[in-house]
PDB file of N, CA and C in Angstrom:
ATOM      1  N   MET A  70       0.836  -1.173   0.000  1.00 50.00           N
ATOM      2  CA  MET A  70       0.000   0.000   0.000  1.00 50.00           C
ATOM      3  C   MET A  70       0.878   1.231   0.000  1.00 50.00           C
ATOM      4  N   LEU A  71       0.583   2.129  -0.877  1.00 52.00           N
ATOM      5  CA  LEU A  71       1.298   3.387  -0.949  1.00 52.00           C
ATOM      6  C   LEU A  71       0.364   4.471  -0.455  1.00 52.00           C
ATOM      7  N   SER A  72       0.630   5.000   0.735  1.00 53.00           N
ATOM      8  CA  SER A  72      -0.310   5.908   1.374  1.00 53.00           C
ATOM      9  C   SER A  72       0.378   6.611   2.526  1.00 53.00           C
ATOM     10  N   ASP A  73      -0.318   7.599   3.134  1.00 61.00           N
ATOM     11  CA  ASP A  73       0.243   8.177   4.350  1.00 61.00           C
ATOM     12  C   ASP A  73       0.053   7.188   5.493  1.00 61.00           C
ATOM     13  N   GLY A  74       0.814   7.352   6.561  1.00 69.00           N
ATOM     14  CA  GLY A  74       0.883   6.365   7.634  1.00 69.00           C
ATOM     15  C   GLY A  74      -0.427   5.977   8.266  1.00 69.00           C
ATOM     16  N   LEU A  75      -1.262   6.943   8.637  1.00 72.00           N
ATOM     17  CA  LEU A  75      -2.514   6.638   9.329  1.00 72.00           C
ATOM     18  C   LEU A  75      -3.472   5.866   8.431  1.00 72.00           C
ATOM     19  N   ILE A  76      -3.667   6.335   7.227  1.00 71.00           N
ATOM     20  CA  ILE A  76      -4.568   5.641   6.295  1.00 71.00           C
ATOM     21  C   ILE A  76      -4.016   4.267   5.963  1.00 71.00           C
ATOM     22  N   ARG A  77      -2.718   4.181   5.721  1.00 70.00           N
ATOM     23  CA  ARG A  77      -2.085   2.911   5.385  1.00 70.00           C
ATOM     24  C   ARG A  77      -2.309   1.898   6.496  1.00 70.00           C
ATOM     25  N   SER A  78      -2.110   2.306   7.726  1.00 75.00           N
ATOM     26  CA  SER A  78      -2.301   1.393   8.859  1.00 75.00           C
ATOM     27  C   SER A  78      -3.752   0.960   8.996  1.00 75.00           C
ATOM     28  N   ALA A  79      -4.679   1.908   8.880  1.00 76.00           N
ATOM     29  CA  ALA A  79      -6.105   1.587   9.021  1.00 76.00           C
ATOM     30  C   ALA A  79      -6.572   0.622   7.937  1.00 76.00           C
ATOM     31  N   VAL A  80      -6.192   0.882   6.700  1.00 73.00           N
ATOM     32  CA  VAL A  80      -6.594  -0.012   5.611  1.00 73.00           C
ATOM     33  C   VAL A  80      -5.955  -1.384   5.807  1.00 73.00           C
ATOM     34  N   GLY A  81      -4.702  -1.411   6.237  1.00 73.00           N
ATOM     35  CA  GLY A  81      -4.025  -2.683   6.491  1.00 73.00           C
ATOM     36  C   GLY A  81      -4.733  -3.510   7.545  1.00 73.00           C
ATOM     37  N   VAL A  82      -5.139  -2.875   8.633  1.00 76.00           N
ATOM     38  CA  VAL A  82      -5.861  -3.578   9.701  1.00 76.00           C
ATOM     39  C   VAL A  82      -7.181  -4.125   9.172  1.00 76.00           C
ATOM     40  N   LEU A  83      -7.908  -3.324   8.411  1.00 73.00           N
ATOM     41  CA  LEU A  83      -9.181  -3.793   7.853  1.00 73.00           C
ATOM     42  C   LEU A  83      -8.982  -4.970   6.909  1.00 73.00           C
ATOM     43  N   LEU A  84      -7.968  -4.910   6.070  1.00 72.00           N
ATOM     44  CA  LEU A  84      -7.731  -6.001   5.130  1.00 72.00           C
ATOM     45  C   LEU A  84      -7.318  -7.280   5.835  1.00 72.00           C
ATOM     46  N   VAL A  85      -6.431  -7.168   6.804  1.00 69.00           N
ATOM     47  CA  VAL A  85      -5.976  -8.352   7.539  1.00 69.00           C
ATOM     48  C   VAL A  85      -7.130  -8.978   8.320  1.00 69.00           C
ATOM     49  N   SER A  86      -8.027  -8.141   8.855  1.00 74.00           N
ATOM     50  CA  SER A  86      -9.151  -8.685   9.615  1.00 74.00           C
ATOM     51  C   SER A  86     -10.125  -9.450   8.727  1.00 74.00           C
ATOM     52  N   ALA A  87     -10.052  -9.245   7.430  1.00 68.00           N
ATOM     53  CA  ALA A  87     -10.925  -9.973   6.506  1.00 68.00           C
ATOM     54  C   ALA A  87     -10.498 -11.430   6.371  1.00 68.00           C
ATOM     55  N   THR A  88      -9.317 -11.771   6.801  1.00 63.00           N
ATOM     56  CA  THR A  88      -8.716 -13.106   6.812  1.00 63.00           C
ATOM     57  C   THR A  88      -8.523 -13.740   5.439  1.00 63.00           C
ATOM     58  N   VAL A  89      -9.001 -13.113   4.397  1.00 70.00           N
ATOM     59  CA  VAL A  89      -8.752 -13.646   3.054  1.00 70.00           C
ATOM     60  C   VAL A  89      -7.696 -12.826   2.344  1.00 70.00           C
ATOM     61  N   VAL A  90      -7.172 -11.836   3.029  1.00 72.00           N
ATOM     62  CA  VAL A  90      -6.190 -10.940   2.449  1.00 72.00           C
ATOM     63  C   VAL A  90      -4.923 -10.976   3.284  1.00 72.00           C
ATOM     64  N   GLN A  91      -3.802 -11.061   2.611  1.00 75.00           N
ATOM     65  CA  GLN A  91      -2.512 -10.978   3.295  1.00 75.00           C
ATOM     66  C   GLN A  91      -1.844  -9.687   2.860  1.00 75.00           C
ATOM     67  N   VAL A  92      -1.542  -8.818   3.807  1.00 75.00           N
ATOM     68  CA  VAL A  92      -0.832  -7.580   3.513  1.00 75.00           C
ATOM     69  C   VAL A  92       0.659  -7.896   3.556  1.00 75.00           C
ATOM     70  N   ILE A  93       1.351  -7.638   2.429  1.00 81.00           N
ATOM     71  CA  ILE A  93       2.778  -7.984   2.379  1.00 81.00           C
ATOM     72  C   ILE A  93       3.678  -6.805   2.714  1.00 81.00           C
ATOM     73  N   GLY A  94       3.101  -5.605   2.783  1.00 83.00           N
ATOM     74  CA  GLY A  94       3.936  -4.472   3.145  1.00 83.00           C
ATOM     75  C   GLY A  94       3.212  -3.160   3.019  1.00 83.00           C
ATOM     76  N   GLU A  95       3.864  -2.121   3.528  1.00 82.00           N
ATOM     77  CA  GLU A  95       3.367  -0.764   3.446  1.00 82.00           C
ATOM     78  C   GLU A  95       4.516   0.109   2.982  1.00 82.00           C
ATOM     79  N   ALA A  96       4.221   1.109   2.161  1.00 85.00           N
ATOM     80  CA  ALA A  96       5.268   1.991   1.658  1.00 85.00           C
ATOM     81  C   ALA A  96       4.750   3.414   1.585  1.00 85.00           C
ATOM     82  N   SER A  97       5.653   4.350   1.778  1.00 82.00           N
ATOM     83  CA  SER A  97       5.270   5.755   1.656  1.00 82.00           C
ATOM     84  C   SER A  97       5.775   6.354   0.349  1.00 82.00           C
ATOM     85  N   ALA A  98       6.486   5.569  -0.439  1.00 84.00           N
ATOM     86  CA  ALA A  98       7.002   6.040  -1.727  1.00 84.00           C
ATOM     87  C   ALA A  98       6.980   4.893  -2.736  1.00 84.00           C
ATOM     88  N   VAL A  99       6.867   5.241  -4.006  1.00 86.00           N
ATOM     89  CA  VAL A  99       6.818   4.231  -5.069  1.00 86.00           C
ATOM     90  C   VAL A  99       8.080   3.370  -5.051  1.00 86.00           C
ATOM     91  N   ALA A 100       9.234   3.988  -4.853  1.00 89.00           N
ATOM     92  CA  ALA A 100      10.485   3.223  -4.845  1.00 89.00           C
ATOM     93  C   ALA A 100      10.466   2.146  -3.763  1.00 89.00           C
ATOM     94  N   ASP A 101       9.940   2.478  -2.592  1.00 89.00           N
ATOM     95  CA  ASP A 101       9.843   1.491  -1.508  1.00 89.00           C
ATOM     96  C   ASP A 101       8.878   0.372  -1.874  1.00 89.00           C
ATOM     97  N   ALA A 102       7.753   0.739  -2.477  1.00 89.00           N
ATOM     98  CA  ALA A 102       6.770  -0.268  -2.898  1.00 89.00           C
ATOM     99  C   ALA A 102       7.382  -1.203  -3.935  1.00 89.00           C
ATOM    100  N   LEU A 103       8.115  -0.645  -4.890  1.00 90.00           N
ATOM    101  CA  LEU A 103       8.736  -1.475  -5.929  1.00 90.00           C
ATOM    102  C   LEU A 103       9.758  -2.428  -5.332  1.00 90.00           C
ATOM    103  N   GLY A 104      10.474  -1.972  -4.313  1.00 91.00           N
ATOM    104  CA  GLY A 104      11.417  -2.859  -3.642  1.00 91.00           C
ATOM    105  C   GLY A 104      10.728  -4.062  -3.027  1.00 91.00           C
ATOM    106  N   MET A 105       9.585  -3.827  -2.409  1.00 90.00           N
ATOM    107  CA  MET A 105       8.817  -4.928  -1.819  1.00 90.00           C
ATOM    108  C   MET A 105       8.251  -5.845  -2.898  1.00 90.00           C
ATOM    109  N   LEU A 106       7.787  -5.237  -3.987  1.00 89.00           N
ATOM    110  CA  LEU A 106       7.144  -6.024  -5.039  1.00 89.00           C
ATOM    111  C   LEU A 106       8.133  -6.887  -5.815  1.00 89.00           C
ATOM    112  N   THR A 107       9.401  -6.525  -5.814  1.00 86.00           N
ATOM    113  CA  THR A 107      10.388  -7.385  -6.462  1.00 86.00           C
ATOM    114  C   THR A 107      10.732  -8.570  -5.570  1.00 86.00           C
ATOM    115  N   ALA A 108      10.568  -8.397  -4.256  1.00 89.00           N
ATOM    116  CA  ALA A 108      10.862  -9.479  -3.314  1.00 89.00           C
ATOM    117  C   ALA A 108       9.682 -10.421  -3.130  1.00 89.00           C
ATOM    118  N   GLN A 109       8.478  -9.905  -3.262  1.00 89.00           N
ATOM    119  CA  GLN A 109       7.283 -10.709  -3.020  1.00 89.00           C
ATOM    120  C   GLN A 109       6.156 -10.249  -3.940  1.00 89.00           C
ATOM    121  N   ARG A 110       5.542 -11.180  -4.630  1.00 87.00           N
ATOM    122  CA  ARG A 110       4.473 -10.872  -5.569  1.00 87.00           C
ATOM    123  C   ARG A 110       3.215 -10.416  -4.839  1.00 87.00           C
ATOM    124  N   ALA A 111       2.533  -9.436  -5.429  1.00 87.00           N
ATOM    125  CA  ALA A 111       1.257  -8.964  -4.867  1.00 87.00           C
ATOM    126  C   ALA A 111       0.200  -8.981  -5.962  1.00 87.00           C
ATOM    127  N   ASP A 112      -1.018  -9.303  -5.584  1.00 85.00           N
ATOM    128  CA  ASP A 112      -2.121  -9.260  -6.535  1.00 85.00           C
ATOM    129  C   ASP A 112      -2.598  -7.835  -6.768  1.00 85.00           C
ATOM    130  N   VAL A 113      -2.577  -7.026  -5.699  1.00 85.00           N
ATOM    131  CA  VAL A 113      -3.107  -5.667  -5.762  1.00 85.00           C
ATOM    132  C   VAL A 113      -2.209  -4.719  -4.969  1.00 85.00           C
ATOM    133  N   VAL A 114      -2.006  -3.531  -5.516  1.00 86.00           N
ATOM    134  CA  VAL A 114      -1.350  -2.440  -4.795  1.00 86.00           C
ATOM    135  C   VAL A 114      -2.396  -1.343  -4.633  1.00 86.00           C
ATOM    136  N   ILE A 115      -2.520  -0.844  -3.419  1.00 82.00           N
ATOM    137  CA  ILE A 115      -3.470   0.242  -3.147  1.00 82.00           C
ATOM    138  C   ILE A 115      -2.678   1.541  -3.044  1.00 82.00           C
ATOM    139  N   VAL A 116      -3.076   2.532  -3.841  1.00 83.00           N
ATOM    140  CA  VAL A 116      -2.412   3.836  -3.848  1.00 83.00           C
ATOM    141  C   VAL A 116      -3.401   4.886  -3.357  1.00 83.00           C
ATOM    142  N   ASP A 117      -2.990   5.660  -2.369  1.00 78.00           N
ATOM    143  CA  ASP A 117      -3.797   6.768  -1.879  1.00 78.00           C
ATOM    144  C   ASP A 117      -3.463   7.987  -2.731  1.00 78.00           C
ATOM    145  N   ARG A 118      -4.434   8.482  -3.477  1.00 75.00           N
ATOM    146  CA  ARG A 118      -4.159   9.579  -4.407  1.00 75.00           C
ATOM    147  C   ARG A 118      -3.648  10.826  -3.696  1.00 75.00           C
ATOM    148  N   ARG A 119      -4.000  11.025  -2.440  1.00 70.00           N
ATOM    149  CA  ARG A 119      -3.545  12.209  -1.701  1.00 70.00           C
ATOM    150  C   ARG A 119      -2.087  12.092  -1.288  1.00 70.00           C
ATOM    151  N   ALA A 120      -1.619  10.895  -1.043  1.00 62.00           N
ATOM    152  CA  ALA A 120      -0.255  10.695  -0.562  1.00 62.00           C
ATOM    153  C   ALA A 120       0.776  10.785  -1.674  1.00 62.00           C
ATOM    154  N   THR A 121       0.330  10.813  -2.913  1.00 56.00           N
ATOM    155  CA  THR A 121       1.269  10.836  -4.026  1.00 56.00           C
ATOM    156  C   THR A 121       1.547  12.247  -4.518  1.00 56.00           C
ATOM    157  N   ALA A 122       1.151  13.244  -3.728  1.00 53.00           N
ATOM    158  CA  ALA A 122       1.454  14.657  -3.981  1.00 53.00           C
ATOM    159  C   ALA A 122       1.148  15.080  -5.414  1.00 53.00           C
ATOM    160  N   GLY A 123      -0.037  14.750  -5.875  1.00 59.00           N
ATOM    161  CA  GLY A 123      -0.447  15.169  -7.198  1.00 59.00           C
ATOM    162  C   GLY A 123       0.149  14.348  -8.330  1.00 59.00           C
ATOM    163  N   ALA A 124       0.876  13.312  -7.990  1.00 82.00           N
ATOM    164  CA  ALA A 124       1.535  12.508  -9.004  1.00 82.00           C
ATOM    165  C   ALA A 124       0.944  11.103  -9.066  1.00 82.00           C
ATOM    166  N   CYS A 125      -0.338  11.009  -8.829  1.00 81.00           N
ATOM    167  CA  CYS A 125      -0.999   9.700  -8.769  1.00 81.00           C
ATOM    168  C   CYS A 125      -0.813   8.927 -10.073  1.00 81.00           C
ATOM    169  N   ALA A 126      -1.084   9.573 -11.198  1.00 85.00           N
ATOM    170  CA  ALA A 126      -0.971   8.886 -12.494  1.00 85.00           C
ATOM    171  C   ALA A 126       0.460   8.411 -12.727  1.00 85.00           C
ATOM    172  N   ARG A 127       1.444   9.233 -12.367  1.00 87.00           N
ATOM    173  CA  ARG A 127       2.850   8.832 -12.530  1.00 87.00           C
ATOM    174  C   ARG A 127       3.167   7.618 -11.661  1.00 87.00           C
ATOM    175  N   SER A 128       2.664   7.608 -10.424  1.00 87.00           N
ATOM    176  CA  SER A 128       2.885   6.472  -9.529  1.00 87.00           C
ATOM    177  C   SER A 128       2.276   5.201 -10.106  1.00 87.00           C
ATOM    178  N   VAL A 129       1.050   5.324 -10.621  1.00 87.00           N
ATOM    179  CA  VAL A 129       0.378   4.170 -11.231  1.00 87.00           C
ATOM    180  C   VAL A 129       1.186   3.662 -12.421  1.00 87.00           C
ATOM    181  N   ARG A 130       1.636   4.573 -13.282  1.00 89.00           N
ATOM    182  CA  ARG A 130       2.434   4.187 -14.455  1.00 89.00           C
ATOM    183  C   ARG A 130       3.706   3.438 -14.045  1.00 89.00           C
ATOM    184  N   GLU A 131       4.401   3.951 -13.038  1.00 90.00           N
ATOM    185  CA  GLU A 131       5.633   3.305 -12.570  1.00 90.00           C
ATOM    186  C   GLU A 131       5.358   1.904 -12.033  1.00 90.00           C
ATOM    187  N   LEU A 132       4.318   1.775 -11.247  1.00 90.00           N
ATOM    188  CA  LEU A 132       3.967   0.464 -10.688  1.00 90.00           C
ATOM    189  C   LEU A 132       3.572  -0.516 -11.783  1.00 90.00           C
ATOM    190  N   ARG A 133       2.741  -0.076 -12.710  1.00 90.00           N
ATOM    191  CA  ARG A 133       2.280  -0.967 -13.789  1.00 90.00           C
ATOM    192  C   ARG A 133       3.434  -1.376 -14.705  1.00 90.00           C
ATOM    193  N   ALA A 134       4.371  -0.461 -14.954  1.00 92.00           N
ATOM    194  CA  ALA A 134       5.517  -0.786 -15.809  1.00 92.00           C
ATOM    195  C   ALA A 134       6.426  -1.813 -15.143  1.00 92.00           C
ATOM    196  N   ALA A 135       6.613  -1.671 -13.844  1.00 91.00           N
ATOM    197  CA  ALA A 135       7.526  -2.565 -13.118  1.00 91.00           C
ATOM    198  C   ALA A 135       6.914  -3.928 -12.813  1.00 91.00           C
ATOM    199  N   VAL A 136       5.622  -3.946 -12.484  1.00 90.00           N
ATOM    200  CA  VAL A 136       4.940  -5.195 -12.128  1.00 90.00           C
ATOM    201  C   VAL A 136       3.586  -5.247 -12.841  1.00 90.00           C
ATOM    202  N   PRO A 137       3.603  -5.484 -14.145  1.00 91.00           N
ATOM    203  CA  PRO A 137       2.356  -5.429 -14.930  1.00 91.00           C
ATOM    204  C   PRO A 137       1.295  -6.441 -14.507  1.00 91.00           C
ATOM    205  N   GLU A 138       1.694  -7.504 -13.847  1.00 90.00           N
ATOM    206  CA  GLU A 138       0.713  -8.504 -13.410  1.00 90.00           C
ATOM    207  C   GLU A 138      -0.023  -8.071 -12.145  1.00 90.00           C
ATOM    208  N   THR A 139       0.443  -7.034 -11.482  1.00 89.00           N
ATOM    209  CA  THR A 139      -0.174  -6.541 -10.253  1.00 89.00           C
ATOM    210  C   THR A 139      -1.178  -5.443 -10.573  1.00 89.00           C
ATOM    211  N   ARG A 140      -2.388  -5.584 -10.072  1.00 87.00           N
ATOM    212  CA  ARG A 140      -3.436  -4.575 -10.276  1.00 87.00           C
ATOM    213  C   ARG A 140      -3.214  -3.403  -9.338  1.00 87.00           C
ATOM    214  N   VAL A 141      -3.652  -2.227  -9.747  1.00 87.00           N
ATOM    215  CA  VAL A 141      -3.509  -1.024  -8.932  1.00 87.00           C
ATOM    216  C   VAL A 141      -4.894  -0.450  -8.655  1.00 87.00           C
ATOM    217  N   LEU A 142      -5.199  -0.259  -7.374  1.00 84.00           N
ATOM    218  CA  LEU A 142      -6.441   0.371  -6.951  1.00 84.00           C
ATOM    219  C   LEU A 142      -6.081   1.712  -6.332  1.00 84.00           C
ATOM    220  N   VAL A 143      -6.695   2.781  -6.813  1.00 83.00           N
ATOM    221  CA  VAL A 143      -6.453   4.122  -6.282  1.00 83.00           C
ATOM    222  C   VAL A 143      -7.597   4.476  -5.348  1.00 83.00           C
ATOM    223  N   ILE A 144      -7.250   4.888  -4.129  1.00 79.00           N
ATOM    224  CA  ILE A 144      -8.273   5.283  -3.150  1.00 79.00           C
ATOM    225  C   ILE A 144      -8.064   6.746  -2.777  1.00 79.00           C
ATOM    226  N   GLY A 145      -9.090   7.361  -2.222  1.00 73.00           N
ATOM    227  CA  GLY A 145      -8.972   8.717  -1.703  1.00 73.00           C
ATOM    228  C   GLY A 145      -9.958   9.664  -2.349  1.00 73.00           C
ATOM    229  N   MET A 146     -10.417  10.596  -1.555  1.00 68.00           N
ATOM    230  CA  MET A 146     -11.378  11.585  -2.024  1.00 68.00           C
ATOM    231  C   MET A 146     -10.700  12.575  -2.965  1.00 68.00           C
ATOM    232  N   SER A 147     -11.429  12.972  -4.008  1.00 66.00           N
ATOM    233  CA  SER A 147     -10.916  13.993  -4.921  1.00 66.00           C
ATOM    234  C   SER A 147     -12.072  14.593  -5.689  1.00 66.00           C
ATOM    235  N   ASP A 148     -12.057  15.902  -5.792  1.00 66.00           N
ATOM    236  CA  ASP A 148     -13.036  16.598  -6.620  1.00 66.00           C
ATOM    237  C   ASP A 148     -12.538  16.722  -8.056  1.00 66.00           C
ATOM    238  N   ASP A 149     -11.326  16.252  -8.283  1.00 65.00           N
ATOM    239  CA  ASP A 149     -10.692  16.388  -9.587  1.00 65.00           C
ATOM    240  C   ASP A 149     -10.963  15.146 -10.439  1.00 65.00           C
ATOM    241  N   SER A 150     -12.009  15.201 -11.251  1.00 65.00           N
ATOM    242  CA  SER A 150     -12.342  14.052 -12.096  1.00 65.00           C
ATOM    243  C   SER A 150     -11.251  13.805 -13.130  1.00 65.00           C
ATOM    244  N   GLY A 151     -10.518  14.851 -13.483  1.00 68.00           N
ATOM    245  CA  GLY A 151      -9.410  14.684 -14.424  1.00 68.00           C
ATOM    246  C   GLY A 151      -8.325  13.799 -13.855  1.00 68.00           C
ATOM    247  N   ALA A 152      -8.044  13.948 -12.560  1.00 70.00           N
ATOM    248  CA  ALA A 152      -7.024  13.120 -11.914  1.00 70.00           C
ATOM    249  C   ALA A 152      -7.457  11.660 -11.893  1.00 70.00           C
ATOM    250  N   THR A 153      -8.745  11.434 -11.668  1.00 70.00           N
ATOM    251  CA  THR A 153      -9.267  10.065 -11.692  1.00 70.00           C
ATOM    252  C   THR A 153      -9.099   9.461 -13.086  1.00 70.00           C
ATOM    253  N   CYS A 154      -9.458  10.220 -14.100  1.00 74.00           N
ATOM    254  CA  CYS A 154      -9.310   9.740 -15.480  1.00 74.00           C
ATOM    255  C   CYS A 154      -7.845   9.467 -15.814  1.00 74.00           C
ATOM    256  N   GLU A 155      -6.948  10.343 -15.349  1.00 77.00           N
ATOM    257  CA  GLU A 155      -5.516  10.152 -15.591  1.00 77.00           C
ATOM    258  C   GLU A 155      -5.018   8.869 -14.928  1.00 77.00           C
ATOM    259  N   ALA A 156      -5.459   8.608 -13.709  1.00 77.00           N
ATOM    260  CA  ALA A 156      -5.037   7.401 -13.000  1.00 77.00           C
ATOM    261  C   ALA A 156      -5.500   6.149 -13.728  1.00 77.00           C
ATOM    262  N   ILE A 157      -6.724   6.168 -14.210  1.00 76.00           N
ATOM    263  CA  ILE A 157      -7.245   5.014 -14.953  1.00 76.00           C
ATOM    264  C   ILE A 157      -6.518   4.867 -16.288  1.00 76.00           C
ATOM    265  N   SER A 158      -6.287   5.983 -16.963  1.00 76.00           N
ATOM    266  CA  SER A 158      -5.539   5.940 -18.224  1.00 76.00           C
ATOM    267  C   SER A 158      -4.118   5.433 -18.014  1.00 76.00           C
ATOM    268  N   ALA A 159      -3.553   5.710 -16.843  1.00 76.00           N
ATOM    269  CA  ALA A 159      -2.193   5.260 -16.532  1.00 76.00           C
ATOM    270  C   ALA A 159      -2.134   3.783 -16.208  1.00 76.00           C
ATOM    271  N   GLY A 160      -3.293   3.158 -15.998  1.00 72.00           N
ATOM    272  CA  GLY A 160      -3.312   1.725 -15.755  1.00 72.00           C
ATOM    273  C   GLY A 160      -3.964   1.288 -14.463  1.00 72.00           C
ATOM    274  N   ALA A 161      -4.512   2.222 -13.690  1.00 78.00           N
ATOM    275  CA  ALA A 161      -5.216   1.822 -12.467  1.00 78.00           C
ATOM    276  C   ALA A 161      -6.413   0.974 -12.865  1.00 78.00           C
ATOM    277  N   GLY A 162      -6.616  -0.116 -12.136  1.00 74.00           N
ATOM    278  CA  GLY A 162      -7.735  -1.000 -12.419  1.00 74.00           C
ATOM    279  C   GLY A 162      -9.054  -0.355 -12.043  1.00 74.00           C
ATOM    280  N   ASP A 163      -9.012   0.499 -11.016  1.00 57.00           N
ATOM    281  CA  ASP A 163     -10.227   1.147 -10.538  1.00 57.00           C
ATOM    282  C   ASP A 163      -9.831   2.231  -9.561  1.00 57.00           C
ATOM    283  N   THR A 164     -10.799   3.063  -9.220  1.00 62.00           N
ATOM    284  CA  THR A 164     -10.611   4.065  -8.172  1.00 62.00           C
ATOM    285  C   THR A 164     -11.760   3.944  -7.193  1.00 62.00           C
ATOM    286  N   CYS A 165     -11.508   4.352  -5.967  1.00 63.00           N
ATOM    287  CA  CYS A 165     -12.505   4.256  -4.918  1.00 63.00           C
ATOM    288  C   CYS A 165     -12.374   5.469  -4.020  1.00 63.00           C
ATOM    289  N   CYS A 166     -13.514   6.070  -3.663  1.00 53.00           N
ATOM    290  CA  CYS A 166     -13.486   7.243  -2.779  1.00 53.00           C
ATOM    291  C   CYS A 166     -13.696   6.825  -1.357  1.00 53.00           C
TER     292      CYS A 166
END
């Protein structure tokens, strides 16, 4: 998960409590996430659009280029529909508010 600390921890706790999901790591930067993804395969990476400092689409592109088999879900509130479209165009599988 690429997100700020509080959101990352909360989402991680919720996912682990579902018992069908294994969280393999948390990262605050794309480079850290890529390091984890080269060591251990993930089905999904969750990106918080607010934590990527306006570079959500770039983060999605980097993740998809490095690990194309891993899906990317973008979460976070945004009034910017253009940013949502950019994230999906960059390869995000979906977005969620």
